[in-house]
XYZ file of C-alpha atoms in Angstrom:
728
model
C -0.236 -0.108 0.239
C 1.268 3.244 -1.014
C 0.331 4.778 2.406
C 1.850 2.376 4.384
C 5.209 2.666 2.399
C 5.340 6.856 2.922
C 4.439 6.341 6.649
C 7.317 3.641 7.005
C 9.775 5.872 4.999
C 9.263 8.963 7.118
C 9.102 7.000 10.531
C 11.596 4.012 9.946
C 10.613 0.207 9.751
C 8.736 -1.126 12.080
C 10.197 -4.390 14.054
C 9.383 -7.677 12.283
C 8.334 -10.988 14.807
C 11.687 -12.581 16.075
C 10.786 -15.895 17.885
C 14.461 -15.998 19.575
C 13.477 -12.324 21.067
C 13.313 -12.847 25.004
C 14.070 -9.490 26.297
C 16.943 -7.588 27.108
C 19.725 -9.114 24.521
C 22.387 -11.259 26.941
C 24.691 -11.553 24.045
C 25.996 -8.118 23.355
C 29.279 -6.178 23.144
C 30.920 -2.787 24.220
C 29.727 0.138 22.757
C 30.805 3.600 22.192
C 34.462 2.800 22.841
C 36.051 5.901 22.337
C 33.688 7.715 24.538
C 34.481 5.441 27.166
C 38.272 5.990 26.781
C 37.467 9.716 26.759
C 35.421 10.085 29.789
C 38.502 7.676 31.757
C 40.827 10.192 30.437
C 38.884 12.829 31.613
C 37.974 11.568 35.276
C 41.841 11.044 35.364
C 42.449 14.641 34.423
C 39.455 15.551 36.900
C 41.447 13.538 39.871
C 44.814 15.360 38.638
C 43.024 18.786 39.024
C 41.731 18.176 42.540
C 44.998 16.986 43.678
C 46.657 19.990 42.271
C 43.965 22.431 43.753
C 44.393 20.642 47.249
C 48.132 21.050 47.345
C 47.610 24.849 46.040
C 44.492 26.213 48.176
C 43.595 27.195 51.415
C 40.124 27.492 52.330
C 40.938 29.621 55.262
C 41.275 32.568 52.840
C 37.549 32.433 52.156
C 36.997 32.255 56.249
C 39.138 34.018 58.152
C 39.829 38.051 57.528
C 43.396 38.854 56.838
C 45.978 40.929 58.398
C 48.624 43.263 56.636
C 50.713 40.346 57.193
C 48.554 37.801 55.661
C 47.860 35.944 58.656
C 44.275 34.748 59.688
C 42.277 36.395 62.174
C 40.757 33.527 64.509
C 42.344 30.806 63.373
C 42.331 27.796 65.653
C 45.689 26.950 66.981
C 47.491 30.004 65.926
C 48.747 33.085 68.348
C 45.510 35.073 66.347
C 42.812 32.493 67.786
C 41.338 34.555 70.370
C 42.084 37.597 68.123
C 38.824 37.013 65.686
C 38.368 40.716 64.604
C 40.198 43.056 61.859
C 41.268 46.490 63.007
C 42.112 49.166 60.637
C 44.545 52.109 61.673
C 42.644 54.691 59.752
C 39.663 53.842 58.442
C 38.941 57.064 56.605
C 41.898 55.811 53.749
C 39.450 53.534 52.713
C 37.811 56.457 51.117
C 40.275 56.107 48.379
C 39.520 55.242 45.149
C 42.143 52.307 45.161
C 39.675 50.099 47.357
C 37.044 49.511 44.546
C 40.201 48.657 42.175
C 42.559 46.065 44.279
C 39.586 45.673 47.228
C 41.988 46.423 50.062
C 42.261 49.500 52.051
C 45.864 51.188 51.870
C 46.256 51.263 55.801
C 47.615 48.948 58.121
C 44.753 46.187 59.394
C 45.808 43.812 62.335
C 43.803 41.198 64.215
C 42.498 42.330 67.614
C 40.145 40.595 70.375
C 37.712 43.222 70.570
C 36.701 46.635 68.715
C 37.654 49.661 70.599
C 34.704 50.962 72.661
C 36.008 54.407 73.435
C 37.571 57.808 71.584
C 41.307 57.956 72.258
C 44.333 59.746 70.721
C 47.611 58.389 71.254
C 48.821 61.788 72.937
C 46.411 61.611 75.393
C 46.630 57.896 75.891
C 50.305 58.127 76.353
C 50.281 60.475 79.038
C 48.306 57.860 81.286
C 49.720 54.436 82.196
C 46.243 52.649 82.123
C 45.059 54.356 78.863
C 48.526 53.720 76.866
C 47.887 49.754 78.198
C 44.583 49.644 76.630
C 46.026 51.720 73.601
C 48.212 48.764 73.055
C 45.539 46.262 72.529
C 45.475 47.890 68.714
C 49.268 48.515 68.208
C 51.817 46.248 66.933
C 53.784 43.865 69.274
C 56.866 46.091 68.732
C 55.674 49.071 70.655
C 57.331 49.590 74.114
C 56.441 52.349 76.894
C 59.988 53.885 76.544
C 59.210 54.749 72.887
C 58.154 58.348 71.991
C 55.020 59.593 70.138
C 56.914 60.677 67.209
C 58.760 57.447 66.865
C 55.444 55.093 67.377
C 53.684 57.369 64.633
C 56.927 57.131 62.376
C 57.436 53.454 62.183
C 53.534 52.890 61.824
C 53.281 51.072 65.062
C 50.104 52.445 66.470
C 46.972 54.326 65.032
C 46.930 57.934 65.673
C 43.415 57.903 67.172
C 40.803 55.103 68.275
C 37.120 55.689 68.023
C 34.010 53.328 69.172
C 33.506 50.626 66.643
C 31.334 47.824 65.953
C 32.163 44.540 64.744
C 30.472 43.795 61.188
C 31.299 40.596 59.478
C 34.342 40.342 61.809
C 35.806 43.789 60.810
C 35.567 46.698 63.300
C 33.703 49.644 61.482
C 32.862 53.187 63.381
C 29.647 53.186 65.043
C 27.824 55.689 62.979
C 24.318 56.829 63.772
C 22.151 59.760 63.616
C 21.402 62.170 66.003
C 18.432 64.926 65.087
C 19.647 64.641 61.550
C 23.293 64.887 62.320
C 26.031 61.945 61.919
C 27.194 60.850 64.685
C 30.334 58.610 65.942
C 29.665 57.190 69.562
C 27.577 60.040 70.105
C 29.822 62.976 69.051
C 29.420 64.631 65.809
C 33.131 65.380 65.897
C 36.295 63.637 66.851
C 40.060 64.248 66.977
C 41.822 62.733 64.319
C 44.952 62.257 66.264
C 46.845 64.879 64.680
C 45.135 67.838 67.265
C 42.722 68.530 64.098
C 38.854 68.294 64.446
C 37.132 66.328 61.963
C 33.271 66.028 61.320
C 32.046 62.615 61.587
C 30.569 62.546 58.366
C 33.925 62.108 56.733
C 33.870 58.665 58.097
C 30.960 57.570 55.818
C 32.973 57.254 52.679
C 35.548 55.164 53.988
C 33.127 53.137 55.623
C 31.517 52.830 52.456
C 34.201 51.775 50.482
C 35.582 49.363 53.127
C 32.446 47.300 52.832
C 32.239 47.486 49.166
C 34.288 44.282 49.542
C 32.201 42.426 52.122
C 28.987 44.129 51.231
C 27.998 41.092 49.061
C 29.246 38.633 51.572
C 27.127 39.987 54.256
C 24.351 38.123 53.244
C 26.301 34.927 52.211
C 27.948 34.885 55.542
C 24.542 35.346 57.356
C 23.168 32.277 55.388
C 26.225 30.324 56.229
C 25.777 31.326 59.781
C 21.856 30.317 59.359
C 23.031 26.601 57.955
C 25.640 26.343 61.103
C 22.906 26.879 63.435
C 19.993 24.731 61.502
C 21.718 22.008 59.230
C 20.386 19.042 61.660
C 17.013 20.529 61.585
C 17.264 20.596 57.787
C 18.654 16.948 57.620
C 15.455 15.752 59.848
C 13.390 17.740 57.248
C 15.172 15.797 54.716
C 14.796 12.631 56.120
C 10.865 13.195 56.526
C 10.800 13.954 52.840
C 12.550 10.485 51.961
C 10.454 8.378 54.496
C 6.890 10.422 53.108
C 8.246 9.814 49.334
C 9.427 5.779 50.323
C 5.744 5.589 51.969
C 3.914 7.098 49.248
C 5.763 4.668 46.681
C 5.079 1.505 48.547
C 1.241 2.655 48.992
C 1.258 3.038 45.389
C 2.113 -0.512 45.218
C -0.655 -1.564 46.947
C -3.431 1.029 46.752
C -2.380 2.973 43.209
C -6.045 3.861 42.498
C -6.624 5.696 45.664
C -3.373 7.282 46.357
C -3.339 9.167 42.910
C -6.632 10.351 43.842
C -5.464 11.275 47.508
C -2.443 12.877 46.063
C -4.438 15.061 43.739
C -7.013 16.178 46.320
C -4.095 17.064 48.770
C -2.000 18.947 46.105
C -5.600 21.002 45.675
C -5.945 21.618 49.479
C -2.326 22.131 50.081
C -2.072 24.852 47.221
C -5.398 26.207 48.527
C -4.332 26.655 52.207
C -1.164 28.727 50.613
C -3.992 30.906 49.067
C -5.907 31.288 52.576
C -2.659 31.868 54.400
C -1.165 34.434 51.875
C -4.618 36.356 51.863
C -4.539 36.443 55.938
C -1.286 38.024 55.804
C -2.326 40.122 53.297
C -5.276 41.265 55.406
C -3.184 41.616 58.556
C -0.762 44.088 57.041
C -3.793 46.649 56.136
C -3.398 50.078 57.698
C 0.395 49.017 59.263
C 2.764 51.752 58.497
C 5.075 51.243 55.835
C 3.022 47.931 54.390
C 2.080 49.591 51.259
C 5.436 50.031 49.779
C 5.744 48.794 46.448
C 8.634 46.111 45.317
C 9.841 48.615 42.834
C 10.306 50.988 45.524
C 11.669 48.932 48.177
C 14.256 47.935 45.862
C 16.794 45.219 46.657
C 17.214 44.591 50.717
C 20.305 41.999 52.000
C 17.433 41.501 54.863
C 14.764 39.594 52.686
C 12.234 39.635 56.289
C 11.245 43.418 54.888
C 9.807 42.007 52.212
C 7.291 40.178 54.048
C 6.473 43.354 55.851
C 4.708 44.819 52.812
C 1.425 43.704 51.656
C 2.352 43.374 47.732
C 4.748 40.759 48.503
C 1.715 38.522 50.036
C -0.644 39.929 47.091
C 1.939 38.194 44.539
C 2.254 35.147 46.277
C -1.258 34.786 46.345
C -1.898 35.467 42.516
C 0.969 32.986 41.828
C -0.847 30.564 43.870
C -4.187 30.803 42.443
C -2.639 30.841 38.739
C -1.060 27.627 39.752
C -4.279 25.987 41.711
C -6.546 27.334 38.272
C -4.122 25.546 35.817
C -4.077 22.067 37.647
C -8.041 22.142 38.242
C -8.567 22.908 34.588
C -6.053 19.913 33.584
C -7.733 17.769 35.770
C -11.299 18.406 34.332
C -9.991 18.050 30.470
C -7.893 15.199 31.127
C -10.202 13.539 33.545
C -10.585 10.427 31.084
C -6.907 9.952 30.148
C -6.187 10.479 34.131
C -8.300 7.049 34.674
C -6.103 5.578 32.113
C -3.193 6.525 33.313
C -3.987 5.335 36.718
C -4.341 2.070 35.058
C -0.736 2.174 33.803
C 0.578 3.161 36.892
C -1.056 0.173 38.437
C 0.481 -2.074 36.022
C 3.873 -0.245 36.491
C 3.203 -0.924 40.265
C 3.255 -4.720 39.505
C 6.369 -4.627 37.603
C 7.902 -2.782 40.429
C 6.350 -5.374 42.898
C 8.622 -8.012 40.872
C 11.451 -5.753 40.998
C 11.233 -4.571 44.511
C 14.863 -3.570 45.077
C 14.265 -0.833 42.375
C 12.545 1.504 45.089
C 15.943 1.280 47.093
C 18.302 2.140 43.903
C 17.905 5.920 43.926
C 19.539 5.695 47.415
C 22.195 4.152 45.355
C 21.954 7.205 42.598
C 21.802 9.904 45.833
C 25.085 8.474 47.080
C 26.763 8.683 43.860
C 25.322 12.242 43.571
C 26.631 12.998 46.774
C 30.147 11.986 46.240
C 30.454 13.987 42.698
C 28.867 16.805 44.388
C 31.063 17.072 47.477
C 34.194 16.441 45.067
C 33.025 19.411 42.860
C 32.203 21.675 45.793
C 35.660 21.002 47.661
C 37.747 21.519 44.404
C 35.908 24.773 43.477
C 36.707 25.867 47.284
C 40.474 25.020 47.271
C 40.437 26.001 43.413
C 39.102 29.532 44.503
C 41.558 29.764 47.464
C 44.735 28.939 45.609
C 46.158 32.188 44.818
C 49.028 33.417 46.836
C 49.405 36.649 49.137
C 50.202 39.819 47.019
C 52.140 42.517 49.103
C 52.098 46.536 47.704
C 54.106 49.370 48.874
C 51.738 51.996 50.939
C 53.189 55.168 51.376
C 51.209 58.779 52.637
C 53.509 60.862 50.694
C 55.033 60.852 47.032
C 56.869 57.301 46.263
C 57.782 56.244 42.994
C 57.589 52.568 44.147
C 53.720 53.258 45.609
C 51.822 50.115 44.924
C 54.936 47.837 43.545
C 54.891 44.633 44.704
C 56.830 43.764 47.560
C 58.132 40.695 50.088
C 57.517 41.568 53.704
C 60.171 39.733 55.100
C 62.996 41.750 54.126
C 61.208 45.044 53.365
C 63.037 47.176 56.018
C 66.087 46.564 54.263
C 65.211 46.971 50.880
C 65.990 49.751 48.082
C 62.300 50.593 48.396
C 62.337 51.269 51.866
C 65.538 53.647 52.120
C 64.072 55.807 49.083
C 60.786 56.127 50.772
C 61.355 56.039 54.679
C 57.473 56.496 55.747
C 56.290 53.363 53.178
C 55.064 50.103 54.408
C 54.952 46.712 52.679
C 51.158 45.585 53.497
C 48.995 42.795 52.519
C 46.995 43.645 49.439
C 45.177 40.877 47.749
C 45.216 36.944 46.916
C 46.879 36.828 43.208
C 49.627 35.080 41.294
C 51.786 35.136 38.211
C 52.765 31.510 37.685
C 51.628 29.421 35.106
C 49.204 27.791 37.532
C 47.477 30.881 38.312
C 47.401 32.046 34.753
C 45.229 28.996 33.626
C 43.191 28.867 36.685
C 40.320 29.885 35.135
C 40.449 27.151 32.620
C 40.803 24.467 35.888
C 37.442 25.884 37.173
C 35.714 25.697 33.792
C 36.899 22.203 33.773
C 35.818 21.496 37.180
C 32.354 22.607 36.381
C 32.352 20.911 33.012
C 33.540 17.545 34.470
C 30.625 17.777 37.156
C 27.933 17.995 35.015
C 29.652 15.425 33.088
C 29.940 13.185 35.740
C 26.440 13.993 37.596
C 24.993 13.627 34.061
C 26.663 9.957 33.935
C 25.291 9.080 37.087
C 21.588 10.026 36.432
C 21.962 8.214 33.056
C 23.519 4.923 34.662
C 19.983 4.998 37.045
C 18.113 5.364 33.913
C 19.814 2.648 32.344
C 19.612 0.322 34.893
C 16.119 0.518 35.663
C 15.143 0.615 32.192
C 17.139 -2.900 32.021
C 15.299 -4.070 35.228
C 11.698 -3.491 33.899
C 12.373 -4.550 30.382
C 13.410 -8.088 31.701
C 10.074 -7.934 33.491
C 7.805 -6.931 30.407
C 9.767 -9.224 28.338
C 8.857 -12.443 30.247
C 6.401 -14.754 28.777
C 5.759 -16.125 32.247
C 6.255 -13.640 35.303
C 8.356 -13.782 37.404
C 9.694 -17.501 36.317
C 11.475 -16.154 33.182
C 12.898 -13.157 34.943
C 16.636 -12.813 36.215
C 17.043 -13.873 39.696
C 18.265 -10.091 40.460
C 17.293 -7.973 37.672
C 18.248 -4.734 38.834
C 21.976 -6.110 39.616
C 21.935 -7.906 36.204
C 21.067 -4.863 34.599
C 23.513 -2.598 36.500
C 26.417 -5.061 35.728
C 25.383 -4.858 31.959
C 25.490 -1.071 31.828
C 28.786 -0.872 33.281
C 30.233 -3.652 31.394
C 28.884 -3.205 27.936
C 27.500 0.359 27.769
C 29.892 2.878 29.897
C 30.795 4.516 26.517
C 27.113 4.783 25.557
C 26.491 6.420 29.124
C 29.180 8.986 28.445
C 28.292 9.840 24.926
C 24.583 10.724 26.053
C 25.928 12.798 29.321
C 28.766 14.338 27.239
C 26.071 15.659 24.814
C 23.799 17.309 27.459
C 26.860 18.495 29.715
C 27.886 20.371 26.815
C 24.288 22.089 26.307
C 24.568 22.990 29.831
C 27.594 24.401 30.023
C 26.846 26.326 27.112
C 23.777 27.680 29.120
C 26.035 28.753 32.104
C 28.082 30.600 29.784
C 25.282 32.569 28.575
C 24.184 33.124 31.926
C 27.702 34.201 32.936
C 27.929 36.339 29.693
C 24.607 38.133 30.805
C 25.720 38.775 34.408
C 29.187 40.458 32.828
C 27.539 42.503 30.197
C 24.562 43.643 32.654
C 24.186 46.967 32.132
C 26.527 47.301 28.955
C 24.612 45.752 26.371
C 21.489 47.187 24.573
C 18.025 46.127 23.926
C 19.212 44.407 20.884
C 21.786 42.076 22.420
C 19.597 41.537 25.524
C 16.954 40.268 23.043
C 19.477 38.356 21.166
C 20.623 36.445 24.791
C 17.347 35.839 25.943
C 16.474 33.905 22.568
C 19.887 32.219 22.837
C 19.023 31.149 26.370
C 15.523 29.940 25.688
C 16.650 28.176 22.772
C 19.537 25.823 24.699
C 17.014 25.387 27.611
C 14.625 23.922 24.801
C 17.298 22.074 23.439
C 18.410 20.803 26.788
C 14.830 19.227 27.473
C 14.564 17.809 23.800
C 17.946 15.901 24.568
C 17.008 14.918 28.172
C 13.790 13.253 26.719
C 15.909 11.628 23.500
C 18.463 10.229 26.089
C 15.818 8.876 28.334
C 14.473 6.656 25.650
C 17.600 5.874 23.703
C 18.696 4.275 27.310
C 16.187 2.296 27.430
C 16.639 0.922 23.698
C 20.291 0.438 24.731
C 19.345 -1.604 27.687
C 17.020 -3.757 25.696
C 19.363 -4.578 22.749
C 22.774 -3.701 23.492
C 22.978 -1.615 20.475
C 25.263 2.171 20.399
C 23.986 5.171 21.496
C 23.378 6.592 18.116
C 21.419 3.805 16.884
C 19.539 3.352 19.881
C 18.582 7.122 19.853
C 17.545 6.845 16.225
C 15.552 3.762 16.785
C 13.525 5.136 19.946
C 12.920 8.545 18.153
C 11.133 6.580 15.406
C 9.206 4.190 17.569
C 7.959 7.510 19.628
C 6.880 9.072 16.249
C 4.999 5.806 14.993
C 3.107 5.724 18.658
C 3.064 9.795 18.999
C -0.362 10.089 20.135
C 0.115 7.863 22.820
C 2.897 9.235 23.512
C 1.151 12.542 23.877
C -2.212 11.201 26.026
C -1.097 8.590 27.924
C 2.593 9.131 28.798
C 2.470 12.647 29.400
C -0.766 12.388 31.514
C 1.034 10.069 33.760
C 4.511 12.262 34.297
C 1.585 14.800 35.277
C 0.344 12.908 38.001
C 3.577 11.616 39.095
C 4.883 15.147 39.400
C 1.282 16.001 41.275
C 3.102 13.565 43.759
C 6.491 15.305 43.771
C 4.296 18.679 44.436
C 2.404 17.127 47.335
C 5.653 15.816 49.082
C 7.427 19.244 48.835
C 4.323 21.208 49.829
C 3.714 18.945 53.205
C 7.601 19.301 53.869
C 7.614 23.116 53.192
C 4.571 23.909 55.222
C 5.865 21.918 58.183
C 9.291 23.640 57.938
C 7.842 27.200 57.602
C 5.730 26.601 60.998
C 9.150 25.325 62.492
C 11.475 27.662 61.677
C 9.650 30.979 61.589
C 8.516 30.239 65.152
C 4.435 30.913 64.418
C 3.852 27.503 66.292
C 4.074 28.453 70.318
C 5.114 24.456 70.622
C 8.368 25.009 68.533
C 9.420 28.763 69.949
C 12.066 27.270 72.026
C 12.998 24.543 69.965
C 13.377 26.615 66.777
C 17.157 27.868 66.149
C 17.566 31.692 65.769
C 18.152 32.787 62.309
C 19.034 35.556 60.565
C 16.653 34.646 57.587
C 14.254 31.731 58.500
C 13.512 31.197 54.645
C 17.080 29.711 54.421
C 16.138 26.546 55.842
C 12.875 26.285 54.623
C 13.995 26.757 50.961
C 16.838 24.435 51.278
C 14.150 21.799 52.821
C 11.895 22.350 50.218
C 14.297 22.304 47.013
C 15.790 19.140 48.718
C 12.252 17.390 49.271
C 11.853 17.951 45.469
C 15.248 16.312 44.682
C 14.567 13.217 47.037
C 10.796 12.940 45.965
C 11.989 13.537 42.121
C 14.417 10.603 42.827
C 12.188 8.020 44.337
C 9.169 8.931 41.762
C 11.801 8.233 38.618
C 11.493 4.836 39.466
C 7.733 4.871 38.771
C 8.591 7.329 35.603
C 11.159 5.093 34.429
C 9.207 1.937 34.804
C 5.957 3.736 32.985
C 8.540 4.956 30.057
C 10.030 1.525 29.688
C 6.765 -0.402 29.903
C 5.610 2.050 27.212
C 8.301 1.440 24.702
C 8.166 -2.207 25.447
C 4.604 -1.917 24.684
C 5.042 -0.301 21.237
C 7.534 -2.786 20.344
C 5.340 -5.785 21.161
C 2.621 -4.055 19.056
C 5.088 -4.237 16.137
C 6.590 -7.415 16.824
C 3.565 -9.576 17.507
C -0.199 -9.530 16.596
C -1.619 -11.914 20.086
C -1.771 -15.238 18.022
C -0.608 -18.582 19.552
C 2.392 -18.079 17.187
C 3.019 -14.207 18.056
C 1.750 -14.040 21.503
C 1.731 -10.582 23.113
C 4.250 -10.132 26.094
C 2.059 -7.460 27.745
C -0.266 -8.461 30.490
C -3.900 -8.824 29.743
C -4.301 -5.815 32.177
C -2.019 -3.429 30.575
C -3.450 -4.686 26.879
C -6.935 -3.746 28.513
C -5.773 -0.592 29.761
C -4.423 0.688 26.573
C -7.325 -0.941 24.071
C -10.240 0.020 26.291
C -10.493 3.695 25.190
C -11.383 2.069 21.632
C -14.877 1.041 22.878
C -15.706 3.939 25.362
C -14.587 6.905 22.972
C -14.904 5.640 19.261
C -14.224 9.358 17.912
C -11.186 9.729 19.946
C -7.535 10.132 18.591
C -6.296 7.072 20.351
C -9.020 5.089 18.845
C -7.425 6.604 15.401
C -4.023 5.328 16.129
C -4.867 1.880 16.864
C -6.436 1.368 13.746
C -3.246 2.363 12.402
C -1.398 0.016 14.516
C -3.863 -2.741 13.228
C -3.246 -1.746 9.644
C 0.134 -1.924 10.171
C 0.260 -5.465 11.971
C -1.746 -6.540 8.827
C 0.865 -5.038 6.584
C 3.514 -7.069 8.487
C 1.384 -10.419 8.346
C 0.922 -10.190 4.523
C 5.003 -9.392 3.908
C 5.380 -12.495 6.526
C 3.230 -14.770 4.235
C 5.031 -13.347 1.022
């Protein structure tokens, strides 16, 4: 028939009946060997980068403030262990534009136990032994009572003055305030700068502003880090609860699939409905409160995110977003109600398959473990790479000096020619950097670290998909279940995947990783060019990001189905991807109305687990429930652990529900193959169970005008065509 030839020409030839085919091919060879070798070499290189980073890096640089000698304030096991605060000799020098260029104030900095609490000049303190003893806490160790004031100031051993200061991110900054609209420091609007000159407190503002430009961005990060140190064990408890909930839902789906699906649907609607109600109550409670009607645009960016919860517009935005999500879900449920009934039956069949392969429920734990190793290795290597620069010291001088800002060595600077030519100069720590070959290519090593992180993470996920696909396909193609199945289907499939198809896994994950790294580069480029590019380049970048996002989704879908075909037939990645694509094209309507509806239902299950755990975390960490007030940790931002628990819960739920999703996808592809290979006769019986056959064919009688029936008729036509070919 011409129509059949045109159809098969476009979408590939259907499978022919093969009486020797009994499921996943046992006699297979290694596939994509070149990619396997490339991946092995990349892993060896990754290990070498890690060793190099660990030998050169020093994470203390990211944790402790550094004084002018390059020593770390507050580091345990050193003389500075109790000196946790960094003190600036002359904070007003931080007003120099150089601070914005090199991120270091051109003044002596030293570690102290606590910040100064009162006004004091060196001249006044020197005349009183008690005051001078206090003053020496903020001087270098070389100062003695026998030295004169001119000598102390000439050698730069002490600051000319002290002023009341407060610690901010472990650095001492003037305790600035306002009194009657006038800027004050220590309740005074003027201060003695140590040279006998009275200065306005407002002169300190620029210095403080520039000094904090380096750490202003770190302020939120430091507070978030502190919140994690205070709440990490509660976060772990929340994630364990999410894991137990996910496992409970999966086990209940095994025995009560129909009931559990409807419970999930109703619970998701109720949880989102409660979110809408809570947002409305918060919105109504802020009515009439001072400052509550400020818009988000007027408020701008605030480091204290709790401020946003004090304005009505925030809760209104949350309420609208949740309402839109609620309406979309309800409309989808209404329009897909018949398909949902069929999808529930498909999930029941998947539950039977999982019942015969129970250890598949615990395979996500193995995936989590491997991903944890990959993430930990990437994070540790990234920290060591970012802190592997060397301390750079530069000449600092108040008067004109030809060597100013020149690189110097503090160990021998006092006897160097630069010191002889500029007697008032000092050799102070400036920043971390380096001029060696290693430091020149450091950005390349960081890029390699990110790329290998994507590649390894995608490889681990792909291994899980192929392993589960091989296990579930062995269930489907067993004519007598479970007698014809392997004794340990998951372990058998895992062994086949690693022994024969490491190259195919590496190939698929490499393609996906390249797409992801391009997306990262586009985001980096967008961030770097922010404020510098025009509307045309903004539009172009936006289009590129959108296109690569879509490309990533397509590649993930094709990879997933390619791994199923590799697990069944043992062919290379490209051939398997082509076979899977054509098979899906020949069954496109079934893919749209059944497979995707099942994914939607499973997504609602993930949403429910995230919602339940997030609501519990909100009431716990926010202190809204009196029973938890004394138990909950005291945090800067209570949304930090809530957001962490919510994201972690989704990843955990996704890991467990991915078993069902992989089972459904594998059964679906096997079903489509079964329809093309067999016709249900005694000589060519279907491998599908009678229940699965009824699920995917009963819609024909219930909805004769549906597109699914048309698809079934097309399949019957192709089967008849296959019979005629066999007869000829």
